[in-house]
Coordinates of C-alpha atoms and ligand atoms in Angstrom, one line a residue:
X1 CA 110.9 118.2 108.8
X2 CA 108.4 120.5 109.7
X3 CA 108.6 120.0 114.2
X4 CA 108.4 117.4 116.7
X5 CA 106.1 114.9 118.4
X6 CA 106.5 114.3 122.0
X7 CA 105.9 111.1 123.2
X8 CA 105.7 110.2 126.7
X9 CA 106.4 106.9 128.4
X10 CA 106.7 105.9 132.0
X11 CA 108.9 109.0 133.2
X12 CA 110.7 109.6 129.8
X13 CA 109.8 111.8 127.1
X14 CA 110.8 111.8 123.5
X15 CA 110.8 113.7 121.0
X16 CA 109.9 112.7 117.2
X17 CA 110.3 114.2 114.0
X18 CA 107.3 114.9 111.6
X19 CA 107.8 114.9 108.1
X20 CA 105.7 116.9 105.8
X21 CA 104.6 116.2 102.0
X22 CA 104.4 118.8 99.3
X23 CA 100.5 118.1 99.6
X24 CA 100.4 119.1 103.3
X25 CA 100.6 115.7 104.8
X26 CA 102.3 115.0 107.9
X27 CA 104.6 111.8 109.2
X28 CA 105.8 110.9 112.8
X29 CA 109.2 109.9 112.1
X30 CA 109.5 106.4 113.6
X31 CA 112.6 105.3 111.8
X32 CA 114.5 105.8 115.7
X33 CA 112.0 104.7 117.8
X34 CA 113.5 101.2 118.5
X35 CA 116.5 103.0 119.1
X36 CA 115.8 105.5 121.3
X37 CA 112.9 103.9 123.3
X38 CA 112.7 100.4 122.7
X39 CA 109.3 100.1 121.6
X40 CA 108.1 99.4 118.2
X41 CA 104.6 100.4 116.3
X42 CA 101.9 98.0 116.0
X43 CA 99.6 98.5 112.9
X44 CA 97.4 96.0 111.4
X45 CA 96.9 96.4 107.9
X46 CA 99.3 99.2 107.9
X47 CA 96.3 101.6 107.5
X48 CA 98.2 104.2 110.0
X49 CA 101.6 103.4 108.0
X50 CA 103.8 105.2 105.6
X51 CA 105.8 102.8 103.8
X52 CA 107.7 105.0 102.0
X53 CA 107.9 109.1 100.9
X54 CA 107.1 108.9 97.2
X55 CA 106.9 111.3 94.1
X56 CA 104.6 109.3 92.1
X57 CA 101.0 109.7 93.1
X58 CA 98.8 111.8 95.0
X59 CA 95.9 110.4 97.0
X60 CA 93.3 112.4 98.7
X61 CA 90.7 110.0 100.2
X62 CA 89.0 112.4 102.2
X63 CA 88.2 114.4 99.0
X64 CA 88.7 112.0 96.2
X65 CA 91.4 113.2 94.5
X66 CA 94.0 111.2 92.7
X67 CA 97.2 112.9 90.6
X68 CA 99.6 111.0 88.7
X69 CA 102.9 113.3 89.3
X70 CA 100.6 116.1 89.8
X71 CA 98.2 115.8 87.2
X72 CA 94.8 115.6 87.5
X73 CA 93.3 111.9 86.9
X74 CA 90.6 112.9 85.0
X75 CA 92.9 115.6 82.9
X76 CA 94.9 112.4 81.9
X77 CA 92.0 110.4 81.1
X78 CA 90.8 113.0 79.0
X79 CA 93.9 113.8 77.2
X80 CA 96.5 111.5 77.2
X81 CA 96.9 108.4 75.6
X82 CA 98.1 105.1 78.3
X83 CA 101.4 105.1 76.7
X84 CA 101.7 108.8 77.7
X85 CA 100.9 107.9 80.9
X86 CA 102.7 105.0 81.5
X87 CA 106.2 107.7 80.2
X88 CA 105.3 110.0 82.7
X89 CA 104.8 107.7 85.8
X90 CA 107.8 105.7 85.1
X91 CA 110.4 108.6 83.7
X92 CA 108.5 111.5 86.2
X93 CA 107.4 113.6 83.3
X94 CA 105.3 113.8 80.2
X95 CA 106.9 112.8 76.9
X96 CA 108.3 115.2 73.9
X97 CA 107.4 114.3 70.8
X98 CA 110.7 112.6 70.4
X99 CA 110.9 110.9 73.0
X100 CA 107.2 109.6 72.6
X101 CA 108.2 108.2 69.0
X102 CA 111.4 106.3 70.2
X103 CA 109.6 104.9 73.2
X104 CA 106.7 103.5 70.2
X105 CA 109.5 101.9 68.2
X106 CA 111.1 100.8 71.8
X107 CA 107.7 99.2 72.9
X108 CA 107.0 97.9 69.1
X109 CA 110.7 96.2 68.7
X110 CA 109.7 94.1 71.9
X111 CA 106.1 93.2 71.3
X112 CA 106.7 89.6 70.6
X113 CA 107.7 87.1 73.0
X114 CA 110.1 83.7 72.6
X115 CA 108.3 80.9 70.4
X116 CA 109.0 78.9 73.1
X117 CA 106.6 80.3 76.0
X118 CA 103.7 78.6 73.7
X119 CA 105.0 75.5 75.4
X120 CA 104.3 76.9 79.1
X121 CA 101.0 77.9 77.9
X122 CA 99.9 74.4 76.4
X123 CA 100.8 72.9 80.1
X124 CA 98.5 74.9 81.9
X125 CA 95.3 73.2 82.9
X126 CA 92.7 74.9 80.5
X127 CA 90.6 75.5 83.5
X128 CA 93.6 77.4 85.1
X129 CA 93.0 81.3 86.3
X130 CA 94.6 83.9 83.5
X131 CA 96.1 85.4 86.7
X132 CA 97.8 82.6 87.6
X133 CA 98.9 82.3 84.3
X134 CA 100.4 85.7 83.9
X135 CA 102.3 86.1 87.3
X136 CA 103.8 82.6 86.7
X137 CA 105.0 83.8 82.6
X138 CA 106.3 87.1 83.6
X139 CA 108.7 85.5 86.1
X140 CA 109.5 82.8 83.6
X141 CA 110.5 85.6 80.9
X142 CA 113.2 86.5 83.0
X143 CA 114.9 82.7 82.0
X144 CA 114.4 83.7 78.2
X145 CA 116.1 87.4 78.8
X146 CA 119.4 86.4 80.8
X147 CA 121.6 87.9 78.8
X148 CA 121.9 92.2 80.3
X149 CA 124.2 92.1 82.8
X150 CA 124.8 96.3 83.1
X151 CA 121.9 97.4 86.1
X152 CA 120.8 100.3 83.9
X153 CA 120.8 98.7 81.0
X154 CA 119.0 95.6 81.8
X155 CA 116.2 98.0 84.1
X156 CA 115.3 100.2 80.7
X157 CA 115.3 97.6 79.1
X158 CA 113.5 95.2 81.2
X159 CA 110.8 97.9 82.0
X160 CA 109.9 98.3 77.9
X161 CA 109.9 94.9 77.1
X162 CA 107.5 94.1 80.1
X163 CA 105.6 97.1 79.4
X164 CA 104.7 95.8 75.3
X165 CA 105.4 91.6 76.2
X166 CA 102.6 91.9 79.1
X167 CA 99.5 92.7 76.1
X168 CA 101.3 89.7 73.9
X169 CA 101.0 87.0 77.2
X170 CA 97.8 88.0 78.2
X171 CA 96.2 87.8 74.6
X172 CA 98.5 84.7 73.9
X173 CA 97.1 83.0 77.6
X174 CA 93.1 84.3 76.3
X175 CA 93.5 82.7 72.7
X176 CA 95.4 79.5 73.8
X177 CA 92.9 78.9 76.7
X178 CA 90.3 79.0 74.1
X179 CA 92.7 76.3 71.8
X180 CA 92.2 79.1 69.4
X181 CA 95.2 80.7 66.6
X182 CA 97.8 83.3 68.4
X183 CA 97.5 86.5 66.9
X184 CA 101.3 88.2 66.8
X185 CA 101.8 92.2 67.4
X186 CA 100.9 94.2 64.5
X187 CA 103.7 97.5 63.8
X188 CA 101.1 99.6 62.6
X189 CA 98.4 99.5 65.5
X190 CA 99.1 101.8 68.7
X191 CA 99.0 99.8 72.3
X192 CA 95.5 99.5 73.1
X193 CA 94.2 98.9 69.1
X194 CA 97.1 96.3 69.2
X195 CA 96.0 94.7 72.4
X196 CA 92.5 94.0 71.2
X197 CA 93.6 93.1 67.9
X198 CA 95.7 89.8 69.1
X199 CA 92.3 89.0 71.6
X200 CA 90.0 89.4 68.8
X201 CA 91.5 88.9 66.0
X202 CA 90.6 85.4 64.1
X203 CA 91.4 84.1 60.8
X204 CA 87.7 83.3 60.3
X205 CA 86.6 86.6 61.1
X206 CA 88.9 89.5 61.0
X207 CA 88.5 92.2 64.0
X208 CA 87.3 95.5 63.4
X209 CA 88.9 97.9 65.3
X210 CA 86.3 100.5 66.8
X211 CA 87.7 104.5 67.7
X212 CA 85.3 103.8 70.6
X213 CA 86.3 100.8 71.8
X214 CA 89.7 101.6 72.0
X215 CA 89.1 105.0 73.4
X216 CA 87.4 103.2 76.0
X217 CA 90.3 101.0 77.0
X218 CA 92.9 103.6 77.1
X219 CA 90.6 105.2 79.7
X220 CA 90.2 102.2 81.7
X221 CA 93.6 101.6 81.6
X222 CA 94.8 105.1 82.7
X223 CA 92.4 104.5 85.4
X224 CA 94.4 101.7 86.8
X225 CA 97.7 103.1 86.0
X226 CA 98.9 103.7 89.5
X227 CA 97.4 104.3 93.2
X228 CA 100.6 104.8 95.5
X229 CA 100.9 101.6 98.0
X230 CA 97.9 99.7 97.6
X231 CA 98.5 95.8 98.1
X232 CA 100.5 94.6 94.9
X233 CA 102.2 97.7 94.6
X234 CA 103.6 97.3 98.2
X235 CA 103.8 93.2 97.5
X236 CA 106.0 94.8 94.6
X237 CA 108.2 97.0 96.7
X238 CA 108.7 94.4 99.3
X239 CA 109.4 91.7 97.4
X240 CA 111.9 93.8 95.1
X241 CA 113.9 95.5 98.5
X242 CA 115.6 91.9 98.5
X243 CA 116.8 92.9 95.2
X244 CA 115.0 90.4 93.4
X245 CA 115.0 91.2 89.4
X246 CA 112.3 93.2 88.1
X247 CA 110.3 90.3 86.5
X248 CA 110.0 88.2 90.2
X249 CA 108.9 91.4 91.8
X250 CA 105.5 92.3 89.2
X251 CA 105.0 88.3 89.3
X252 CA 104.3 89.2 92.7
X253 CA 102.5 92.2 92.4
X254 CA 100.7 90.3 89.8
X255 CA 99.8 87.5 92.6
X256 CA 98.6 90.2 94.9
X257 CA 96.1 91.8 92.6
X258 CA 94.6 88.5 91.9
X259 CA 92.7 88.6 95.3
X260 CA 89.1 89.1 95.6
X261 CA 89.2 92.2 98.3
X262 CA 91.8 94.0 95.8
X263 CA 92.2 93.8 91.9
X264 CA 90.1 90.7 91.8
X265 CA 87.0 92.4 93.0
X266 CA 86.3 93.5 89.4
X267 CA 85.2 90.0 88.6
X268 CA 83.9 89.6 91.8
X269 CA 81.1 92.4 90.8
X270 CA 80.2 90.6 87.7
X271 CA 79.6 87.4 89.4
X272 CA 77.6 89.7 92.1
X273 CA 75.9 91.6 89.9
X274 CA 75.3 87.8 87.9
X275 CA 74.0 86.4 91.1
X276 CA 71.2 89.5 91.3
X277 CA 69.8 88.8 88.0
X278 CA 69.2 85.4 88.2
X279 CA 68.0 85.6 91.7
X280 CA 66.3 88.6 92.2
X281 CA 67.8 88.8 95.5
X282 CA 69.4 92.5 95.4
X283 CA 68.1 92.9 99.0
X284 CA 69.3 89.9 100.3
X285 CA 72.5 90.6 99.0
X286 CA 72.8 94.0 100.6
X287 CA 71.8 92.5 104.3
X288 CA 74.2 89.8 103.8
X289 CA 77.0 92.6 103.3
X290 CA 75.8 94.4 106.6
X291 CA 75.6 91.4 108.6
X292 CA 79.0 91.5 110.7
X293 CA 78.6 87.3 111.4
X294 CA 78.5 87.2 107.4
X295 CA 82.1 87.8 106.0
X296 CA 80.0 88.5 102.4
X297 CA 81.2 92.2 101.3
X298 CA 79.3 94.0 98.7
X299 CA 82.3 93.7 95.7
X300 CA 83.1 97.0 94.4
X301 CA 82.2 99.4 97.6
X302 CA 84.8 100.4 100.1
X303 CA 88.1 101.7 100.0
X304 CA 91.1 101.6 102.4
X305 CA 91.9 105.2 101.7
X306 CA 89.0 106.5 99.6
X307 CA 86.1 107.8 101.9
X308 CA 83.9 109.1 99.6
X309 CA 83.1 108.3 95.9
X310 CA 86.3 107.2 94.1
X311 CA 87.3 109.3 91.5
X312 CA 88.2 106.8 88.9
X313 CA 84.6 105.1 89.8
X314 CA 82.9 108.6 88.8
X315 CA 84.9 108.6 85.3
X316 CA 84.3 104.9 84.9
X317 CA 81.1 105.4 85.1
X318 CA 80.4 108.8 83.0
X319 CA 82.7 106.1 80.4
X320 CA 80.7 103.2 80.9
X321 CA 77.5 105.3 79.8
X322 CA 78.5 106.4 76.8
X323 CA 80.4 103.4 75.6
X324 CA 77.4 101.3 75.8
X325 CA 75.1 104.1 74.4
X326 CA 77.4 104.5 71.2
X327 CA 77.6 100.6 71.0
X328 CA 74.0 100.6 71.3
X329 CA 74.2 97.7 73.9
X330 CA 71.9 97.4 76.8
X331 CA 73.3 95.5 79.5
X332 CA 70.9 94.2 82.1
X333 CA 73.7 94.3 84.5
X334 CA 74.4 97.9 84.5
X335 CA 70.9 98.6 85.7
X336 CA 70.8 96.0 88.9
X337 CA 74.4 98.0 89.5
X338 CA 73.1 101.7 89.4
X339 CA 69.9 100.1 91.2
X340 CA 72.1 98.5 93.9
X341 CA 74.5 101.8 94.2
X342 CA 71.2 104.0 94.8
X343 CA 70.2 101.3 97.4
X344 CA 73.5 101.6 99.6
X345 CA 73.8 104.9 99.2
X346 CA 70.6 105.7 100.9
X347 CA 71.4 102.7 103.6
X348 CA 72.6 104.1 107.5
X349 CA 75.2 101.1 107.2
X350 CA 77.3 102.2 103.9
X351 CA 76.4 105.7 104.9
X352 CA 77.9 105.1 108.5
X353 CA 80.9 103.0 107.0
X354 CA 81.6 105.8 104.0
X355 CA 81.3 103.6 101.7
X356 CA 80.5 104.2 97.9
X357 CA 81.2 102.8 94.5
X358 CA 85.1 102.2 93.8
X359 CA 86.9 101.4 90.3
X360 CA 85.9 98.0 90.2
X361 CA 82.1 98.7 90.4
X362 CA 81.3 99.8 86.7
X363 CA 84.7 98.5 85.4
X364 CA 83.4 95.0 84.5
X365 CA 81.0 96.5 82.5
X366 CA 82.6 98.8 80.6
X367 CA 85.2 95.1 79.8
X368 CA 81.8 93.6 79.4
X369 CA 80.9 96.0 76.5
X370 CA 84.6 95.5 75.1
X371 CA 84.2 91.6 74.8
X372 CA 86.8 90.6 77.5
X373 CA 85.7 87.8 79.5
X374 CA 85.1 88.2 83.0
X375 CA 87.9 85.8 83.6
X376 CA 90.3 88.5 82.2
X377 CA 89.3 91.2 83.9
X378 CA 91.8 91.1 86.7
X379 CA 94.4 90.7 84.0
X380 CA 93.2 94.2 82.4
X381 CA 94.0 95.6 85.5
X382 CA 97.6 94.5 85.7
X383 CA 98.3 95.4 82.3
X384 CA 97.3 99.2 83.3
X385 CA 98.8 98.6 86.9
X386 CA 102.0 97.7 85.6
X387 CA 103.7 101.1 84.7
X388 CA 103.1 102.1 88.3
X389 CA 104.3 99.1 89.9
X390 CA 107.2 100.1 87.6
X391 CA 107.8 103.5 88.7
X392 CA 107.4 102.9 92.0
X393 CA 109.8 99.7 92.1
X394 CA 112.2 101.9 90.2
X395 CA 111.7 104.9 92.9
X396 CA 112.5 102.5 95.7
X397 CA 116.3 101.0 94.0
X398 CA 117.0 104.6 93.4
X399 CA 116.0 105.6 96.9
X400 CA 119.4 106.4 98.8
X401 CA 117.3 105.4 102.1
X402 CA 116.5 102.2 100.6
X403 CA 116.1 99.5 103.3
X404 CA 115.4 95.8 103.2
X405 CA 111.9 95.3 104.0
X406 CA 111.4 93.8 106.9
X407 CA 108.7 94.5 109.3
X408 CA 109.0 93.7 112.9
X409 CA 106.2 91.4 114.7
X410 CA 104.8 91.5 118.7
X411 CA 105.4 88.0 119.8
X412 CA 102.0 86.6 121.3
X413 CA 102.6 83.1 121.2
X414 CA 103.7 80.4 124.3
X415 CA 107.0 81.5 126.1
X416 CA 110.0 78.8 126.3
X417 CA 108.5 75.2 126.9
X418 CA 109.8 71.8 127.0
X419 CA 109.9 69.4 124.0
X420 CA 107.6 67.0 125.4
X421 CA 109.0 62.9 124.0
X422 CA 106.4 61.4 121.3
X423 CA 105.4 58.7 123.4
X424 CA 104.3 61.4 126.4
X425 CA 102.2 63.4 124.1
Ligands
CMC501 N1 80.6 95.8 102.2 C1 80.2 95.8 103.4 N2 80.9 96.3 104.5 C2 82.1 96.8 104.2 C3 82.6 96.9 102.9 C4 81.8 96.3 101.8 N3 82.2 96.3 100.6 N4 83.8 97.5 102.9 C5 84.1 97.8 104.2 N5 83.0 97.4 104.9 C6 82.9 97.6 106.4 C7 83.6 96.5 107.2 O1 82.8 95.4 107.5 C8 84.0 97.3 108.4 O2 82.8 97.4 109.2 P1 83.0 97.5 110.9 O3 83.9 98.7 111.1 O4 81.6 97.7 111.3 O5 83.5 96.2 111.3 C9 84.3 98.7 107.9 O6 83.5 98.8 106.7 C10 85.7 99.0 107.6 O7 86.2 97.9 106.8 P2 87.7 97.5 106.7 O8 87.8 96.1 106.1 O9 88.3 97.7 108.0 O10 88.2 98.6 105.8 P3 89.4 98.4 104.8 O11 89.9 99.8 104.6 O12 90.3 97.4 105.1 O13 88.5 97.9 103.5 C11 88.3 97.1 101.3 C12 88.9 98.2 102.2 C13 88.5 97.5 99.9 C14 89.1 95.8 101.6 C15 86.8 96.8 101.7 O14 86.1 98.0 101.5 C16 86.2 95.7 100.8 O15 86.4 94.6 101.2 N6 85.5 96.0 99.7 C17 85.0 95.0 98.8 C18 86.1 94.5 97.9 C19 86.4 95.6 96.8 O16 85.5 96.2 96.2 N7 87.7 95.7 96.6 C20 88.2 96.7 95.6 C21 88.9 97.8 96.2 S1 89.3 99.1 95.0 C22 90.3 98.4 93.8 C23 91.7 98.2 94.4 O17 92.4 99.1 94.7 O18 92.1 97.0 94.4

């Protein structure tokens, strides 16, 4: 607590705690305020509201920084590898060596998943959304791994076996939905090299795995790893303070990424950037995002808490360059997207609004370039989300404040009326 607020209402005054962050950030308190004054706080979209004090990440929109337990974003992307990452957001520090190898075997031993999930799979609508697909198989894993009854045993070991059975669904839901051969977990390929070998892999034409490539999805996955209470990570956090298992609560946080203004905007560029191409109509495009009767948003610009260029969106994009360089591909896309960033960022309206390139704006590319199909791209994004919508569903049953969540609600609607008989309607 680092002083008070004073809040004055009619002829009362009251006084509220702040609480202060190690980064310098400051809280009102409001955890009494029903109690002592009988009001409550009203807060659309949350975008004044703490949720929670957490240890996990560290968000500066105002400067574009973004820590993962205090290190630098770009230090991690640089140097670590994803499963590094995922160690240190879920167990709050960096791996030994030890402890790195027996988390491998760990996330090896649980790579494959039961025979009989094939079965789900085969009664999806081909045409269904991969999305849809994996929220709805990670709950249903949770009927196939009953068995753990001990809380800490069944939460380490529910968090590997997610962690190394999410790359096996979302390659087994990519390969099915083409009718094509499952390709199982190999022991002798690390996470990412394994997660492209069972999407590429075919018995017709072996894959080759490329240093590049690979290099490029452990950044992009690092990228994702974790961005305090965003949507699905507060979906997560919500639907887990009813004490839901661990499985129910990323199905949800899986559901939540799925929409277009959130994880879903990656494909929502593509289709954007698409759209441009074929209709030469980058201009139109950009009036249609400024016109306030049009609910059109340019896909990939704006943040809720970034309000300058997004940090992950500058590495992205120093990534996406050299990837397709050493690749040698030229994708027409990625020049209508740097032509339509240079466009709104020299436009009063995005300059007004602060609003620049976020992750999602290069990202498709860069999945582009790696062969995943824009279908898939939200589900990249959950496989890198999930170790933070780990840790911080992990931080929130360990929290000795833990509360149900249960926002309250100003009731707007008609006060007590008479149930009027059908036949006087
Ligand atoms: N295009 C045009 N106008 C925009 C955009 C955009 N992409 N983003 C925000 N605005 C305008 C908005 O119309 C509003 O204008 P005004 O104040 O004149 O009415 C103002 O900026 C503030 O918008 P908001 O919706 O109140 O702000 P927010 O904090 O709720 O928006 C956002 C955050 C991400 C939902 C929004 O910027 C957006 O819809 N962006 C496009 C979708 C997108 O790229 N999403 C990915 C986000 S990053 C990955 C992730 O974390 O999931």
């Amino acid at each position: 607590m680092t002083g008070f607020i004073k809040l004055i209402y009619g002829d009362q005054e009251f006084k509220l705690p702040v609480f202060e962050g190690s980064e310098g950030e400051k809280a009102i308190d409001i955890s009494r305020l029903r109690e002592i004054t009988g009001l409550i706080t009203l807060d659309p979209g949350y975008a004044n509201t703490g949720s929670c004090a957490s240890d996990i990440t560290f968000m500066d929109g105002e400067k574009g920084i973004l820590r993962y337990r205090g290190i630098p974003v770009e230090e991690l992307a640089e140097k670590a590898t994803f499963k590094e990452t995922a160690y240190l957001l879920i167990n709050g520090r960096l791996p030994n060596r030890d402890e790195l190898t027996s988390f491998s075997v760990l996330l090896n031993d649980n790579s494959l998943v039961h025979e009989d999930l094939r079965v789900f799979y085969e009664s999806f609508p081909r045409s269904s959304h991969p999305m849809g697909i994996l929220s709805s198989m990670v709950n249903a894993l949770r009927s196939f791994y009953p068995e753990l009854q001990d809380l800490e045993e069944e939460i380490n070991m529910t968090v590997t076996r997610l962690l190394s059975k999410i790359r096996t669904l979302a390659a087994m839901s990519y390969k099915i939905s083409r009718g094509h051969k499952v390709v199982y977990p190999r022991p002798d390929l690390a996470y990412c090299a394994n997660f492209l070998n069972m999407m590429f892999d075919s018995p017709v034409k072996p894959y080759e795995i490329d240093e590049d490539v690979v290099n490029a999805l452990r950044v992009f996955w690092i990228l994702h790893a974790d961005h305090e209470q965003n949507c699905s990570t507060s979906a997560v956090r919500l639907v887990g303070s009813a004490r839901v298992t661990l499985y129910a609560a990323i199905s949800a946080g899986i559901a939540a990424l799925w929409g277009p203004l959130h994880g879903g905007a990656n494909q929502a560029v593509i289709e954007m950037l698409s759209d441009i191409a074929e209709n030469k109509n980058m201009a139109r495009v950009v009036e249609r995002a400024k016109d306030k009767k049009d609910p059109f948003r340019l896909m990939g610009f704006g943040h809720r808490v970034y309000k300058t260029y997004d940090p992950r969106a500058k590495i992205m994009k120093k990534m996406c360059d050299s990837l397709l360089n050493k690749l040698k591909i030229s994708d027409p896309l990625l020049d209508i997207a740097e032509e339509l960033e240079a466009l709104a960022l020299k436009d009063d309206y995005f300059i007004e609004h602060n609003l620049y390139p976020n992750v999602d704006f290069y990202s498709g590319i860069v999945l582009r370039a790696i062969g995943i199909p824009a279908n898939m791209f939200t589900v990249m994004f959950a496989i890198g989300r999930l170790p933070g919508w780990i840790a911080q569903w992990k931080e929130s049953m360990d929290d000795p404040n833990w509360k149900l969540g249960r926002p309250r609600q100003i009731y707007t609607g008609p006060t007590q009326t008479k149930l009027v008989p059908i036949d006087r309607r």
